[in-house]
Amino acid sequence: MDDQPRLMHAHAAVGMSGHPGLSQHIQDNTGATDGDGRKQDIGDILQQIMTITDQSLDEAQARKHALNCHRMKPALFNVLCDVKEKTVLSIRGAQEEESPDAQLMRLDNMLLAEGVSGPEKGGGAAAAAAAAAASAGVGADNATEHSDYRAKLTQIRQIYHTELEKYEQACNEFTTHVMNLLREQSRTRPISPKEIERMVNIIHRKFSSIQMQLKQSTCEAFMILRSRFLDARRKRRNFNKQATEILNEYFYSHLSNPYPSEEAKEELAKKCSITMSQVSNWFGNKRIRYKKNIGKFQEEANIYAARTAVSAASVSAHGSQTNSPSTPNSAGGYPSPCYQPDRRIQ
DNA sequence: AAATATGATTCGGA
DNA sequence: TCCGAATCATATTT
């Protein structure tokens, strides 16, 4: 393989002198029909080939030219190709591997699904997530994060595409180069078009395995990005003051049984512009932390107790007095905000 | 920078 | 499936 450039250059001079491509020789094999002098001819040609190395380069070129012009050359070429096909190529013929293809498909599908590859702009999943979050909550609050996420996603996508393009270009360049080389050489060596095709396939396989690595690492990068994005702990935001107030109000006014029902959770979630599971988390955290250190929460408890007392008073002043279901025990709970461990927390 | 607060996750139990 | 408990990872305060 390493002496190919030399061969090619050496041959270029001959090739330039108006020889048609080899394939043409093969196709119109008009000179190979007469059979009697054939063996003799072939013997001659072989003899000439064997002695060609003894001659000077110029002489060799001349010989080569003469050989190429010989009427039996196409036939000989075919024979040599056949022999080569039977001996060498058949050995490494039937080892096709299909599993990388399947894996490549998987990676492709994933990249497509995640909006990394495929149609540009606003990759599906990301866009949907962003839209959902935007409509669900405080837009400006997490808009920066989403744009950050989007920016990183586009960055990954960009790198992926440029790399992919680079690989493709390199692959094409290399393939055409090799093909030209082989075509050139096929004038002097028994290289059939089939073999060239095979070589091209081999090259493509190699490059596609490189491509697969690229796709794999892109997938990995994307997974990391997404896990970062989805792991809420990494980007925890405190609830806004209003939401915290609403939650605390409910908590302290239901201190004897701070377990909001499904409906109550739903309503709280709506009021606070957070999800229901966030409400559940909040109450879970609140209960355990309150229980752990009641003293620390006394002040807070008193504040909210007083507040609900006021609101209850104003309600009763209005006259309705529907034995408010939201103030079981906390109306005056002062020094120890009468949190009764009777229910659950203990 | 250290301490504390806080939202989320994980895990075992009922 | 929900809860308490422990823990994580970040946010905020000191």
mmCIF file of C-alpha atoms (C1' of nucleotides) in Angstrom:
data_model
loop_
_atom_site.group_PDB
_atom_site.id
_atom_site.type_symbol
_atom_site.label_atom_id
_atom_site.label_comp_id
_atom_site.label_asym_id
_atom_site.label_seq_id
_atom_site.Cartn_x
_atom_site.Cartn_y
_atom_site.Cartn_z
ATOM 1 C CA MET A 1 0.000 0.000 0.000
ATOM 2 C CA ASP A 2 2.827 2.360 0.757
ATOM 3 C CA ASP A 3 4.229 2.346 -2.730
ATOM 4 C CA GLN A 4 1.006 3.355 -4.342
ATOM 5 C CA PRO A 5 1.789 7.008 -4.767
ATOM 6 C CA ARG A 6 4.920 6.119 -6.634
ATOM 7 C CA LEU A 7 3.067 3.750 -8.861
ATOM 8 C CA MET A 8 0.432 6.247 -9.517
ATOM 9 C CA HIS A 9 2.870 8.942 -10.471
ATOM 10 C CA ALA A 10 4.804 6.609 -12.627
ATOM 11 C CA HIS A 11 1.664 5.617 -14.331
ATOM 12 C CA ALA A 12 0.280 9.079 -14.669
ATOM 13 C CA ALA A 13 2.570 9.807 -17.521
ATOM 14 C CA VAL A 14 1.369 6.765 -19.380
ATOM 15 C CA GLY A 15 -2.196 7.309 -18.438
ATOM 16 C CA MET A 16 -2.141 10.777 -19.838
ATOM 17 C CA SER A 17 -1.214 9.550 -23.233
ATOM 18 C CA GLY A 18 -4.734 8.916 -24.260
ATOM 19 C CA HIS A 19 -5.683 5.544 -22.824
ATOM 20 C CA PRO A 20 -9.296 4.959 -22.144
ATOM 21 C CA GLY A 21 -10.290 3.602 -18.787
ATOM 22 C CA LEU A 22 -9.903 -0.021 -18.023
ATOM 23 C CA SER A 23 -13.573 -0.690 -17.682
ATOM 24 C CA GLN A 24 -13.988 0.023 -21.313
ATOM 25 C CA HIS A 25 -11.461 -2.624 -22.152
ATOM 26 C CA ILE A 26 -13.374 -5.086 -20.126
ATOM 27 C CA GLN A 27 -16.667 -4.309 -21.672
ATOM 28 C CA ASP A 28 -15.707 -4.575 -25.336
ATOM 29 C CA ASN A 29 -13.665 -7.696 -25.129
ATOM 30 C CA THR A 30 -13.460 -8.049 -28.848
ATOM 31 C CA GLY A 31 -9.866 -9.121 -28.934
ATOM 32 C CA ALA A 32 -10.303 -12.134 -26.685
ATOM 33 C CA THR A 33 -12.388 -14.283 -28.944
ATOM 34 C CA ASP A 34 -9.812 -16.124 -31.001
ATOM 35 C CA GLY A 35 -8.578 -19.007 -28.930
ATOM 36 C CA ASP A 36 -5.640 -20.710 -30.603
ATOM 37 C CA GLY A 37 -2.736 -18.362 -29.990
ATOM 38 C CA ARG A 38 -4.060 -17.425 -26.654
ATOM 39 C CA LYS A 39 -1.905 -19.502 -24.377
ATOM 40 C CA GLN A 40 1.144 -18.420 -26.227
ATOM 41 C CA ASP A 41 0.141 -14.783 -25.949
ATOM 42 C CA ILE A 42 -0.494 -15.000 -22.285
ATOM 43 C CA GLY A 43 2.817 -16.685 -21.800
ATOM 44 C CA ASP A 44 4.489 -13.862 -23.660
ATOM 45 C CA ILE A 45 2.787 -11.224 -21.668
ATOM 46 C CA LEU A 46 3.624 -12.896 -18.406
ATOM 47 C CA GLN A 47 7.175 -13.185 -19.515
ATOM 48 C CA GLN A 48 7.258 -9.523 -20.295
ATOM 49 C CA ILE A 49 5.786 -8.700 -16.951
ATOM 50 C CA MET A 50 8.387 -10.786 -15.199
ATOM 51 C CA THR A 51 11.229 -9.053 -16.925
ATOM 52 C CA ILE A 52 9.819 -5.609 -16.529
ATOM 53 C CA THR A 53 11.652 -5.004 -13.277
ATOM 54 C CA ASP A 54 14.967 -5.585 -14.911
ATOM 55 C CA GLN A 55 14.480 -2.742 -17.262
ATOM 56 C CA SER A 56 15.079 0.913 -16.741
ATOM 57 C CA LEU A 57 12.142 3.058 -15.759
ATOM 58 C CA ASP A 58 11.694 4.672 -19.128
ATOM 59 C CA GLU A 59 11.919 1.379 -20.818
ATOM 60 C CA ALA A 60 9.450 -0.018 -18.372
ATOM 61 C CA GLN A 61 7.029 2.722 -19.142
ATOM 62 C CA ALA A 62 7.308 1.972 -22.778
ATOM 63 C CA ARG A 63 6.763 -1.692 -22.076
ATOM 64 C CA LYS A 64 3.820 -0.971 -19.956
ATOM 65 C CA HIS A 65 2.344 1.132 -22.635
ATOM 66 C CA ALA A 66 2.849 -1.617 -25.097
ATOM 67 C CA LEU A 67 1.230 -4.062 -22.741
ATOM 68 C CA ASN A 68 -1.714 -1.858 -22.218
ATOM 69 C CA CYS A 69 -2.203 -1.668 -25.918
ATOM 70 C CA HIS A 70 -1.987 -5.357 -26.368
ATOM 71 C CA ARG A 71 -5.145 -6.888 -27.651
ATOM 72 C CA MET A 72 -5.071 -9.642 -25.090
ATOM 73 C CA LYS A 73 -4.759 -7.311 -22.174
ATOM 74 C CA PRO A 74 -8.441 -7.162 -21.242
ATOM 75 C CA ALA A 75 -8.690 -10.904 -21.232
ATOM 76 C CA LEU A 76 -5.617 -11.259 -19.121
ATOM 77 C CA PHE A 77 -6.896 -8.652 -16.778
ATOM 78 C CA ASN A 78 -10.143 -10.516 -16.372
ATOM 79 C CA VAL A 79 -8.338 -13.722 -15.688
ATOM 80 C CA LEU A 80 -6.154 -12.127 -13.069
ATOM 81 C CA CYS A 81 -9.120 -10.505 -11.479
ATOM 82 C CA ASP A 82 -10.887 -13.830 -11.331
ATOM 83 C CA VAL A 83 -7.929 -15.493 -9.769
ATOM 84 C CA LYS A 84 -7.578 -12.768 -7.239
ATOM 85 C CA GLU A 85 -11.250 -12.848 -6.473
ATOM 86 C CA LYS A 86 -11.146 -16.551 -5.824
ATOM 87 C CA THR A 87 -8.054 -16.549 -3.703
ATOM 88 C CA VAL A 88 -7.891 -13.383 -1.674
ATOM 89 C CA LEU A 89 -11.201 -11.651 -1.611
ATOM 90 C CA SER A 90 -13.305 -14.677 -0.889
ATOM 91 C CA ILE A 91 -11.378 -15.213 2.301
ATOM 92 C CA ARG A 92 -12.472 -12.006 3.934
ATOM 93 C CA GLY A 93 -15.753 -11.771 2.115
ATOM 94 C CA ALA A 94 -18.510 -12.948 4.338
ATOM 95 C CA GLN A 95 -17.836 -11.288 7.643
ATOM 96 C CA GLU A 96 -20.473 -8.617 7.767
ATOM 97 C CA GLU A 97 -21.385 -7.197 11.128
ATOM 98 C CA GLU A 98 -24.922 -5.979 11.578
ATOM 99 C CA SER A 99 -24.912 -5.034 15.233
ATOM 100 C CA PRO A 100 -23.188 -1.667 14.781
ATOM 101 C CA ASP A 101 -25.912 -0.762 12.386
ATOM 102 C CA ALA A 102 -28.549 -1.446 14.967
ATOM 103 C CA GLN A 103 -26.669 0.551 17.540
ATOM 104 C CA LEU A 104 -26.238 3.374 15.079
ATOM 105 C CA MET A 105 -29.958 3.345 14.513
ATOM 106 C CA ARG A 106 -30.612 3.555 18.208
ATOM 107 C CA LEU A 107 -28.286 6.505 18.620
ATOM 108 C CA ASP A 108 -29.780 8.185 15.588
ATOM 109 C CA ASN A 109 -33.261 7.748 16.909
ATOM 110 C CA MET A 110 -32.330 9.110 20.262
ATOM 111 C CA LEU A 111 -30.579 12.135 18.848
ATOM 112 C CA LEU A 112 -33.537 12.759 16.650
ATOM 113 C CA ALA A 113 -35.982 12.356 19.493
ATOM 114 C CA GLU A 114 -34.073 14.742 21.704
ATOM 115 C CA GLY A 115 -33.900 17.334 19.002
ATOM 116 C CA VAL A 116 -30.140 17.235 18.751
ATOM 117 C CA SER A 117 -30.128 16.066 15.209
ATOM 118 C CA GLY A 118 -32.951 16.495 12.763
ATOM 119 C CA PRO A 119 -34.680 19.774 11.985
ATOM 120 C CA GLU A 120 -32.946 22.764 13.457
ATOM 121 C CA LYS A 121 -34.335 25.162 16.009
ATOM 122 C CA GLY A 122 -36.411 24.500 19.059
ATOM 123 C CA GLY A 123 -35.776 20.807 19.457
ATOM 124 C CA GLY A 124 -39.036 19.097 20.340
ATOM 125 C CA ALA A 125 -38.494 17.925 23.893
ATOM 126 C CA ALA A 126 -36.735 21.070 24.994
ATOM 127 C CA ALA A 127 -39.340 23.294 23.474
ATOM 128 C CA ALA A 128 -42.141 21.347 25.068
ATOM 129 C CA ALA A 129 -40.492 21.424 28.466
ATOM 130 C CA ALA A 130 -39.811 25.103 28.184
ATOM 131 C CA ALA A 131 -43.320 25.848 27.099
ATOM 132 C CA ALA A 132 -44.821 23.749 29.869
ATOM 133 C CA ALA A 133 -42.672 25.365 32.510
ATOM 134 C CA ALA A 134 -43.328 28.812 31.149
ATOM 135 C CA SER A 135 -47.057 28.359 31.178
ATOM 136 C CA ALA A 136 -47.028 26.614 34.530
ATOM 137 C CA GLY A 137 -45.076 29.020 36.606
ATOM 138 C CA VAL A 138 -43.374 32.315 37.004
ATOM 139 C CA GLY A 139 -42.051 32.965 33.547
ATOM 140 C CA ALA A 140 -39.229 35.370 34.203
ATOM 141 C CA ASP A 141 -38.044 33.323 37.151
ATOM 142 C CA ASN A 142 -36.771 30.338 35.254
ATOM 143 C CA ALA A 143 -36.578 31.818 31.814
ATOM 144 C CA THR A 144 -32.864 32.350 32.221
ATOM 145 C CA GLU A 145 -32.363 28.714 33.068
ATOM 146 C CA HIS A 146 -34.310 27.598 30.084
ATOM 147 C CA SER A 147 -32.380 29.844 27.805
ATOM 148 C CA ASP A 148 -29.234 28.540 29.395
ATOM 149 C CA TYR A 149 -30.371 25.028 28.754
ATOM 150 C CA ARG A 150 -31.341 25.876 25.219
ATOM 151 C CA ALA A 151 -28.034 27.590 24.613
ATOM 152 C CA LYS A 152 -26.152 24.551 25.792
ATOM 153 C CA LEU A 153 -28.328 22.298 23.722
ATOM 154 C CA THR A 154 -27.703 24.344 20.607
ATOM 155 C CA GLN A 155 -24.035 24.311 21.435
ATOM 156 C CA ILE A 156 -24.052 20.549 21.559
ATOM 157 C CA ARG A 157 -26.061 20.445 18.403
ATOM 158 C CA GLN A 158 -23.697 22.786 16.659
ATOM 159 C CA ILE A 159 -20.630 20.837 17.626
ATOM 160 C CA TYR A 160 -22.332 17.671 16.590
ATOM 161 C CA HIS A 161 -23.264 18.993 13.194
ATOM 162 C CA THR A 162 -19.931 20.548 12.393
ATOM 163 C CA GLU A 163 -18.137 17.408 13.464
ATOM 164 C CA LEU A 164 -20.492 15.273 11.474
ATOM 165 C CA GLU A 165 -19.967 17.412 8.443
ATOM 166 C CA LYS A 166 -16.259 17.253 8.923
ATOM 167 C CA TYR A 167 -16.330 13.494 9.117
ATOM 168 C CA GLU A 168 -18.520 13.223 6.081
ATOM 169 C CA GLN A 169 -16.295 15.490 4.102
ATOM 170 C CA ALA A 170 -13.206 13.627 5.175
ATOM 171 C CA CYS A 171 -14.881 10.363 4.327
ATOM 172 C CA ASN A 172 -15.839 11.546 0.882
ATOM 173 C CA GLU A 173 -12.437 12.974 0.223
ATOM 174 C CA PHE A 174 -10.723 9.855 1.329
ATOM 175 C CA THR A 175 -13.088 7.653 -0.608
ATOM 176 C CA THR A 176 -12.653 9.517 -3.849
ATOM 177 C CA HIS A 177 -8.942 9.579 -3.316
ATOM 178 C CA VAL A 178 -8.786 5.858 -2.797
ATOM 179 C CA MET A 179 -11.106 5.268 -5.690
ATOM 180 C CA ASN A 180 -8.994 7.345 -7.993
ATOM 181 C CA LEU A 181 -5.928 5.591 -6.782
ATOM 182 C CA LEU A 182 -7.419 2.179 -7.354
ATOM 183 C CA ARG A 183 -8.795 3.167 -10.720
ATOM 184 C CA GLU A 184 -5.434 4.391 -11.765
ATOM 185 C CA GLN A 185 -3.821 1.245 -10.529
ATOM 186 C CA SER A 186 -6.391 -0.918 -12.155
ATOM 187 C CA ARG A 187 -4.644 -0.139 -15.390
ATOM 188 C CA THR A 188 -1.635 -2.046 -14.259
ATOM 189 C CA ARG A 189 -2.936 -4.293 -11.536
ATOM 190 C CA PRO A 190 -5.839 -6.672 -11.506
ATOM 191 C CA ILE A 191 -8.303 -4.563 -9.570
ATOM 192 C CA SER A 192 -11.875 -5.102 -10.588
ATOM 193 C CA PRO A 193 -14.586 -2.495 -10.057
ATOM 194 C CA LYS A 194 -16.130 -4.909 -7.634
ATOM 195 C CA GLU A 195 -13.038 -4.785 -5.535
ATOM 196 C CA ILE A 196 -13.028 -1.021 -5.594
ATOM 197 C CA GLU A 197 -16.581 -1.056 -4.451
ATOM 198 C CA ARG A 198 -15.649 -3.376 -1.661
ATOM 199 C CA MET A 199 -12.848 -1.102 -0.593
ATOM 200 C CA VAL A 200 -15.218 1.842 -0.578
ATOM 201 C CA ASN A 201 -17.534 -0.121 1.641
ATOM 202 C CA ILE A 202 -14.738 -0.860 4.032
ATOM 203 C CA ILE A 203 -13.841 2.805 4.193
ATOM 204 C CA HIS A 204 -17.420 3.762 4.812
ATOM 205 C CA ARG A 205 -17.693 1.272 7.592
ATOM 206 C CA LYS A 206 -14.615 2.644 9.257
ATOM 207 C CA PHE A 207 -15.883 6.160 9.010
ATOM 208 C CA SER A 208 -19.310 5.257 10.214
ATOM 209 C CA SER A 209 -17.778 3.682 13.281
ATOM 210 C CA ILE A 210 -16.060 6.977 13.936
ATOM 211 C CA GLN A 211 -19.347 8.688 13.361
ATOM 212 C CA MET A 212 -20.947 6.403 15.846
ATOM 213 C CA GLN A 213 -18.431 7.445 18.448
ATOM 214 C CA LEU A 214 -19.306 11.030 17.751
ATOM 215 C CA LYS A 215 -22.975 10.281 18.097
ATOM 216 C CA GLN A 216 -22.392 8.370 21.271
ATOM 217 C CA SER A 217 -20.445 11.148 22.892
ATOM 218 C CA THR A 218 -23.064 13.621 21.770
ATOM 219 C CA CYS A 219 -25.687 11.483 23.410
ATOM 220 C CA GLU A 220 -23.671 11.361 26.579
ATOM 221 C CA ALA A 221 -23.211 15.098 26.614
ATOM 222 C CA PHE A 222 -26.882 15.565 26.111
ATOM 223 C CA MET A 223 -27.777 13.145 28.862
ATOM 224 C CA ILE A 224 -25.542 14.971 31.284
ATOM 225 C CA LEU A 225 -27.043 18.268 30.291
ATOM 226 C CA ARG A 226 -30.541 16.964 30.689
ATOM 227 C CA SER A 227 -29.906 15.289 34.013
ATOM 228 C CA ARG A 228 -28.440 18.561 35.232
ATOM 229 C CA PHE A 229 -31.470 20.348 33.986
ATOM 230 C CA LEU A 230 -33.964 17.911 35.358
ATOM 231 C CA ASP A 231 -32.323 17.428 38.725
ATOM 232 C CA ALA A 232 -34.198 20.151 40.482
ATOM 233 C CA ARG A 233 -31.850 20.099 43.416
ATOM 234 C CA ARG A 234 -29.188 21.622 41.267
ATOM 235 C CA LYS A 235 -31.234 24.664 40.520
ATOM 236 C CA ARG A 236 -33.393 24.986 43.558
ATOM 237 C CA ARG A 237 -35.291 28.214 43.831
ATOM 238 C CA ASN A 238 -37.057 29.287 46.931
ATOM 239 C CA PHE A 239 -40.739 29.813 46.510
ATOM 240 C CA ASN A 240 -41.713 33.400 46.363
ATOM 241 C CA LYS A 241 -42.837 35.121 49.480
ATOM 242 C CA GLN A 242 -46.488 35.008 48.649
ATOM 243 C CA ALA A 243 -46.466 31.286 48.081
ATOM 244 C CA THR A 244 -44.648 30.698 51.340
ATOM 245 C CA GLU A 245 -47.198 32.824 53.144
ATOM 246 C CA ILE A 246 -50.084 30.893 51.707
ATOM 247 C CA LEU A 247 -48.488 27.594 52.640
ATOM 248 C CA ASN A 248 -47.593 28.729 56.120
ATOM 249 C CA GLU A 249 -51.036 30.093 56.647
ATOM 250 C CA TYR A 250 -52.556 26.770 55.828
ATOM 251 C CA PHE A 251 -50.004 24.897 57.882
ATOM 252 C CA TYR A 252 -50.450 26.900 61.049
ATOM 253 C CA SER A 253 -54.171 27.104 60.762
ATOM 254 C CA HIS A 254 -54.289 23.338 60.458
ATOM 255 C CA LEU A 255 -51.610 22.694 62.972
ATOM 256 C CA SER A 256 -53.509 19.896 64.641
ATOM 257 C CA ASN A 257 -53.726 18.072 61.356
ATOM 258 C CA PRO A 258 -51.382 19.617 58.839
ATOM 259 C CA TYR A 259 -52.176 17.128 56.104
ATOM 260 C CA PRO A 260 -53.919 18.843 53.263
ATOM 261 C CA SER A 261 -56.266 16.676 51.280
ATOM 262 C CA GLU A 262 -55.832 16.123 47.610
ATOM 263 C CA GLU A 263 -58.217 18.929 46.827
ATOM 264 C CA ALA A 264 -56.593 21.255 49.316
ATOM 265 C CA LYS A 265 -53.213 20.505 47.813
ATOM 266 C CA GLU A 266 -54.562 21.239 44.414
ATOM 267 C CA GLU A 267 -55.927 24.546 45.506
ATOM 268 C CA LEU A 268 -52.737 25.485 47.311
ATOM 269 C CA ALA A 269 -50.718 24.526 44.281
ATOM 270 C CA LYS A 270 -52.883 26.712 42.133
ATOM 271 C CA LYS A 271 -52.698 29.629 44.514
ATOM 272 C CA CYS A 272 -48.933 29.362 44.862
ATOM 273 C CA SER A 273 -48.215 28.643 41.217
ATOM 274 C CA ILE A 274 -46.365 25.482 42.110
ATOM 275 C CA THR A 275 -47.023 21.848 41.456
ATOM 276 C CA MET A 276 -48.906 19.544 43.753
ATOM 277 C CA SER A 277 -45.844 17.511 44.504
ATOM 278 C CA GLN A 278 -44.111 20.706 45.503
ATOM 279 C CA VAL A 279 -46.937 21.340 47.911
ATOM 280 C CA SER A 280 -46.533 17.833 49.248
ATOM 281 C CA ASN A 281 -42.808 18.314 49.577
ATOM 282 C CA TRP A 282 -43.304 21.557 51.365
ATOM 283 C CA PHE A 283 -45.688 20.077 53.875
ATOM 284 C CA GLY A 284 -43.502 17.067 54.362
ATOM 285 C CA ASN A 285 -40.501 19.232 55.055
ATOM 286 C CA LYS A 286 -42.494 21.610 57.179
ATOM 287 C CA ARG A 287 -43.992 18.947 59.371
ATOM 288 C CA ILE A 288 -40.712 17.226 60.068
ATOM 289 C CA ARG A 289 -38.839 20.438 60.648
ATOM 290 C CA TYR A 290 -41.512 21.900 62.809
ATOM 291 C CA LYS A 291 -41.642 18.802 64.896
ATOM 292 C CA LYS A 292 -37.888 18.676 65.233
ATOM 293 C CA ASN A 293 -37.687 22.125 66.682
ATOM 294 C CA ILE A 294 -40.993 23.559 67.699
ATOM 295 C CA GLY A 295 -39.308 26.327 69.621
ATOM 296 C CA LYS A 296 -37.670 27.692 66.566
ATOM 297 C CA PHE A 297 -41.015 28.017 64.836
ATOM 298 C CA GLN A 298 -42.892 29.580 67.709
ATOM 299 C CA GLU A 299 -42.573 33.089 66.473
ATOM 300 C CA GLU A 300 -43.679 32.155 63.017
ATOM 301 C CA ALA A 301 -46.539 30.129 64.439
ATOM 302 C CA ASN A 302 -47.702 33.047 66.508
ATOM 303 C CA ILE A 303 -47.630 35.388 63.572
ATOM 304 C CA TYR A 304 -49.791 33.159 61.447
ATOM 305 C CA ALA A 305 -52.023 32.279 64.355
ATOM 306 C CA ALA A 306 -52.672 35.921 64.976
ATOM 307 C CA ARG A 307 -53.283 36.504 61.313
ATOM 308 C CA THR A 308 -55.865 33.766 61.028
ATOM 309 C CA ALA A 309 -57.457 34.982 64.221
ATOM 310 C CA VAL A 310 -57.826 38.406 62.680
ATOM 311 C CA SER A 311 -59.248 37.053 59.503
ATOM 312 C CA ALA A 312 -61.621 34.846 61.424
ATOM 313 C CA ALA A 313 -62.717 37.837 63.431
ATOM 314 C CA SER A 314 -63.355 39.849 60.332
ATOM 315 C CA VAL A 315 -65.345 37.022 58.895
ATOM 316 C CA SER A 316 -67.450 36.711 62.005
ATOM 317 C CA ALA A 317 -67.896 40.451 62.029
ATOM 318 C CA HIS A 318 -69.422 40.097 58.632
ATOM 319 C CA GLY A 319 -71.972 37.883 60.200
ATOM 320 C CA SER A 320 -71.718 34.571 58.432
ATOM 321 C CA GLN A 321 -69.737 32.756 61.166
ATOM 322 C CA THR A 322 -69.751 29.404 59.474
ATOM 323 C CA ASN A 323 -67.734 27.788 62.206
ATOM 324 C CA SER A 324 -64.640 28.230 60.102
ATOM 325 C CA PRO A 325 -63.163 24.815 59.345
ATOM 326 C CA SER A 326 -59.721 26.264 59.103
ATOM 327 C CA THR A 327 -59.042 27.260 62.668
ATOM 328 C CA PRO A 328 -59.232 24.242 64.873
ATOM 329 C CA ASN A 329 -56.943 25.130 67.683
ATOM 330 C CA SER A 330 -54.549 27.850 66.782
ATOM 331 C CA ALA A 331 -56.545 30.936 67.461
ATOM 332 C CA GLY A 332 -54.764 31.852 70.635
ATOM 333 C CA GLY A 333 -51.997 29.309 70.782
ATOM 334 C CA TYR A 334 -49.371 31.507 72.237
ATOM 335 C CA PRO A 335 -46.358 30.295 74.139
ATOM 336 C CA SER A 336 -46.390 26.822 72.823
ATOM 337 C CA PRO A 337 -48.378 27.024 69.650
ATOM 338 C CA CYS A 338 -50.491 24.228 70.897
ATOM 339 C CA TYR A 339 -49.288 21.785 68.410
ATOM 340 C CA GLN A 340 -50.841 18.617 69.629
ATOM 341 C CA PRO A 341 -48.923 15.549 68.782
ATOM 342 C CA ASP A 342 -52.164 13.708 68.916
ATOM 343 C CA ARG A 343 -52.540 13.213 65.233
ATOM 344 C CA ARG A 344 -49.499 12.040 63.417
ATOM 345 C CA ILE A 345 -46.301 13.805 64.172
ATOM 346 C CA GLN A 346 -44.690 12.204 67.164
ATOM 347 C "C1'" DA B 1 -16.426 31.565 54.386
ATOM 348 C "C1'" DA B 2 -19.236 29.373 57.591
ATOM 349 C "C1'" DA B 3 -23.802 28.675 59.169
ATOM 350 C "C1'" DT B 4 -28.320 28.194 58.314
ATOM 351 C "C1'" DA B 5 -32.515 27.754 55.411
ATOM 352 C "C1'" DT B 6 -34.919 25.317 52.018
ATOM 353 C "C1'" DG B 7 -36.725 22.526 48.215
ATOM 354 C "C1'" DA B 8 -36.034 17.904 46.451
ATOM 355 C "C1'" DT B 9 -34.829 13.031 46.648
ATOM 356 C "C1'" DT B 10 -34.349 8.528 48.637
ATOM 357 C "C1'" DC B 11 -35.630 4.782 51.514
ATOM 358 C "C1'" DG B 12 -38.050 1.925 54.719
ATOM 359 C "C1'" DG B 13 -42.492 1.144 56.748
ATOM 360 C "C1'" DA B 14 -47.494 0.844 57.085
ATOM 361 C "C1'" DT C 1 -49.165 5.466 47.683
ATOM 362 C "C1'" DC C 2 -48.315 8.483 51.376
ATOM 363 C "C1'" DC C 3 -45.590 9.448 55.381
ATOM 364 C "C1'" DG C 4 -41.420 10.303 58.326
ATOM 365 C "C1'" DA C 5 -36.727 10.481 58.368
ATOM 366 C "C1'" DA C 6 -32.294 11.218 56.606
ATOM 367 C "C1'" DT C 7 -29.790 13.311 53.244
ATOM 368 C "C1'" DC C 8 -28.439 16.054 49.176
ATOM 369 C "C1'" DA C 9 -27.524 20.301 46.773
ATOM 370 C "C1'" DT C 10 -28.308 24.724 46.366
ATOM 371 C "C1'" DA C 11 -29.818 29.473 48.237
ATOM 372 C "C1'" DT C 12 -29.569 32.797 51.621
ATOM 373 C "C1'" DT C 13 -27.976 34.864 55.793
ATOM 374 C "C1'" DT C 14 -24.589 35.994 59.035
#
